[in-house]
């Protein structure tokens, strides 16, 4: 059910309680409170639709090897689980620095420096809740309407979505047959004076 005041402004956020008719309820709310134009081009990722379908089959007892979402097909390592539980029991449940806990950023900087052969300082590390915010926020900060952004195609669906939301012009560039990098001749042809970013 929807609960809101008749005097609520147009931008009021509406919360729909989960129910059997949640789909129709959400559609009604979307009609009454349409999204901003800048997100009208956003679409569901096909990978999530595939994941939902495989979960239905798994509940029916089917043995499924999921290839839709980029996550491991094995449980989290026990030492990672133990460290998380220990942190919660130790009271590490409050807000942290917006860039991430300093100790975590230091550990990440040391790990990357050791394993990748490049020197990374803690001040250059930002910890986020996933890849999408780490892609969307810089895109919103750097892309102006009309700017061209070169991105790999095929690639992460978020690439094109973030460019469009920021008002940019997506410029897809194919990959090499082995998928290891851009097709460099196609990349050179795609870059122009209007290019703002290469993802």
XYZ file of C-alpha atoms in Angstrom:
199
model
C 0.000 0.000 0.000
C 1.073 3.598 -0.555
C 0.956 6.039 2.302
C 1.450 9.733 1.709
C -0.134 13.042 2.467
C -2.308 14.720 -0.147
C -0.348 17.882 0.606
C 3.009 16.212 -0.097
C 5.147 18.019 -2.709
C 5.703 16.395 -6.098
C 9.245 15.338 -5.235
C 8.215 13.414 -2.122
C 9.645 9.905 -2.077
C 6.964 7.244 -2.048
C 7.565 3.879 -0.399
C 5.602 0.863 -1.555
C 5.114 -1.928 0.951
C 5.840 -5.392 -0.383
C 2.647 -7.156 -1.361
C 1.194 -9.423 -4.027
C 0.364 -6.410 -6.177
C 3.737 -4.706 -5.664
C 4.328 -4.516 -9.429
C 1.105 -2.620 -10.120
C 1.698 -0.483 -7.027
C 5.170 0.462 -8.234
C 3.796 1.272 -11.688
C 1.148 3.533 -10.166
C 3.752 5.330 -8.092
C 5.955 5.783 -11.166
C 3.028 7.308 -13.061
C 2.227 9.719 -10.237
C 5.858 10.608 -9.566
C 7.836 10.168 -12.818
C 11.597 9.904 -12.711
C 13.812 12.743 -13.878
C 14.621 12.829 -17.592
C 18.306 12.123 -16.932
C 17.537 8.587 -15.761
C 14.874 7.795 -18.353
C 17.417 5.919 -20.487
C 18.440 3.547 -17.700
C 17.477 -0.089 -18.231
C 17.662 -3.214 -16.126
C 20.821 -5.221 -16.637
C 20.072 -8.499 -18.390
C 22.433 -10.276 -16.005
C 20.094 -9.620 -13.084
C 17.113 -11.015 -14.999
C 19.140 -14.156 -15.715
C 20.154 -14.367 -12.039
C 16.513 -14.160 -10.937
C 15.560 -16.911 -13.374
C 18.366 -19.193 -12.173
C 17.376 -18.631 -8.537
C 13.862 -19.846 -9.370
C 15.337 -23.000 -10.903
C 17.638 -23.509 -7.898
C 14.648 -23.348 -5.543
C 13.104 -26.099 -7.646
C 16.109 -28.291 -6.929
C 17.963 -27.775 -10.209
C 21.774 -27.759 -10.116
C 22.699 -24.450 -11.792
C 26.121 -23.027 -12.658
C 25.441 -19.256 -12.624
C 27.321 -17.225 -15.220
C 25.272 -14.037 -14.962
C 26.604 -11.892 -12.111
C 30.295 -11.296 -11.523
C 30.639 -12.950 -8.137
C 32.524 -16.036 -6.978
C 30.800 -19.383 -7.135
C 32.201 -20.387 -3.740
C 31.600 -19.209 -0.148
C 33.582 -16.316 1.298
C 36.913 -17.570 2.710
C 36.621 -18.418 6.394
C 39.335 -15.975 7.494
C 37.427 -13.155 5.765
C 34.188 -14.190 7.510
C 35.980 -14.377 10.863
C 37.555 -10.947 10.398
C 34.161 -9.427 9.573
C 32.517 -10.983 12.629
C 35.416 -9.905 14.845
C 35.157 -6.339 13.552
C 31.426 -6.196 14.318
C 31.923 -7.646 17.802
C 34.741 -5.151 18.327
C 32.401 -2.233 17.742
C 33.465 -1.288 14.218
C 29.889 -0.526 13.225
C 29.934 3.286 13.015
C 30.401 5.691 10.147
C 33.860 5.683 8.653
C 35.821 8.179 6.610
C 34.073 8.836 3.267
C 37.154 7.462 1.490
C 37.266 4.339 3.685
C 38.887 3.342 6.961
C 42.526 4.563 7.007
C 43.831 1.143 8.076
C 42.032 -0.527 5.165
C 43.327 2.031 2.686
C 46.865 1.493 3.967
C 46.503 -2.278 3.589
C 45.129 -1.925 0.054
C 47.934 0.453 -0.942
C 50.570 -1.975 0.352
C 48.940 -4.945 -1.374
C 48.616 -3.224 -4.750
C 52.153 -1.845 -4.534
C 53.504 -5.309 -3.765
C 51.486 -7.285 -6.304
C 51.194 -4.859 -9.243
C 54.657 -3.342 -9.285
C 53.450 0.261 -8.957
C 53.733 2.490 -5.907
C 50.321 3.348 -4.506
C 49.886 5.634 -1.507
C 46.974 5.348 0.947
C 45.840 8.834 -0.049
C 45.296 7.545 -3.593
C 42.960 4.751 -2.442
C 39.193 5.182 -2.128
C 37.055 2.356 -0.758
C 33.504 2.164 -2.067
C 30.456 -0.116 -1.893
C 31.029 -1.592 -5.349
C 32.097 -0.881 -8.911
C 29.046 1.101 -10.005
C 29.385 4.056 -7.603
C 33.111 4.120 -8.399
C 32.216 4.505 -12.068
C 29.127 6.702 -11.853
C 30.448 9.360 -9.474
C 33.569 10.229 -11.514
C 31.427 10.233 -14.659
C 29.013 12.730 -13.108
C 31.937 14.841 -11.891
C 33.821 14.941 -15.201
C 31.402 14.583 -18.125
C 29.585 17.622 -19.496
C 26.660 17.418 -21.921
C 27.983 16.637 -25.384
C 31.330 15.244 -24.222
C 32.293 12.022 -25.949
C 33.356 9.064 -23.837
C 35.111 6.077 -25.358
C 34.320 2.730 -23.744
C 34.936 -0.966 -24.516
C 32.190 -2.873 -26.306
C 31.376 -5.562 -25.318
C 31.812 -4.470 -21.738
C 30.122 -3.684 -18.442
C 26.575 -2.353 -19.187
C 27.167 0.410 -16.637
C 29.678 2.102 -18.958
C 27.055 3.262 -21.448
C 24.475 3.958 -18.748
C 26.733 6.278 -16.744
C 27.740 8.207 -19.874
C 24.114 8.806 -20.851
C 23.053 9.840 -17.340
C 25.898 12.379 -17.265
C 24.760 13.798 -20.598
C 27.711 12.486 -22.562
C 27.884 10.786 -25.931
C 28.807 7.069 -25.767
C 31.473 6.019 -28.278
C 31.798 2.207 -28.240
C 35.084 0.704 -29.388
C 35.544 -3.022 -30.116
C 38.074 -5.187 -28.317
C 40.847 -7.346 -29.675
C 39.780 -10.918 -30.478
C 41.379 -12.120 -27.217
C 39.483 -9.467 -25.225
C 42.672 -8.267 -23.524
C 42.531 -4.670 -24.758
C 40.951 -2.267 -27.197
C 41.381 -2.814 -30.906
C 44.001 -0.072 -31.063
C 43.289 1.020 -34.633
C 39.596 1.404 -33.762
C 40.534 3.281 -30.592
C 42.696 5.760 -32.488
C 39.868 6.345 -34.952
C 37.340 6.909 -32.144
C 39.322 9.508 -30.196
C 38.680 13.098 -31.233
C 38.823 16.621 -29.904
C 35.469 15.973 -28.228
C 36.750 12.979 -26.253
C 36.578 13.644 -22.531
C 37.268 10.189 -21.108
C 38.438 6.749 -22.151
C 37.060 4.040 -19.884
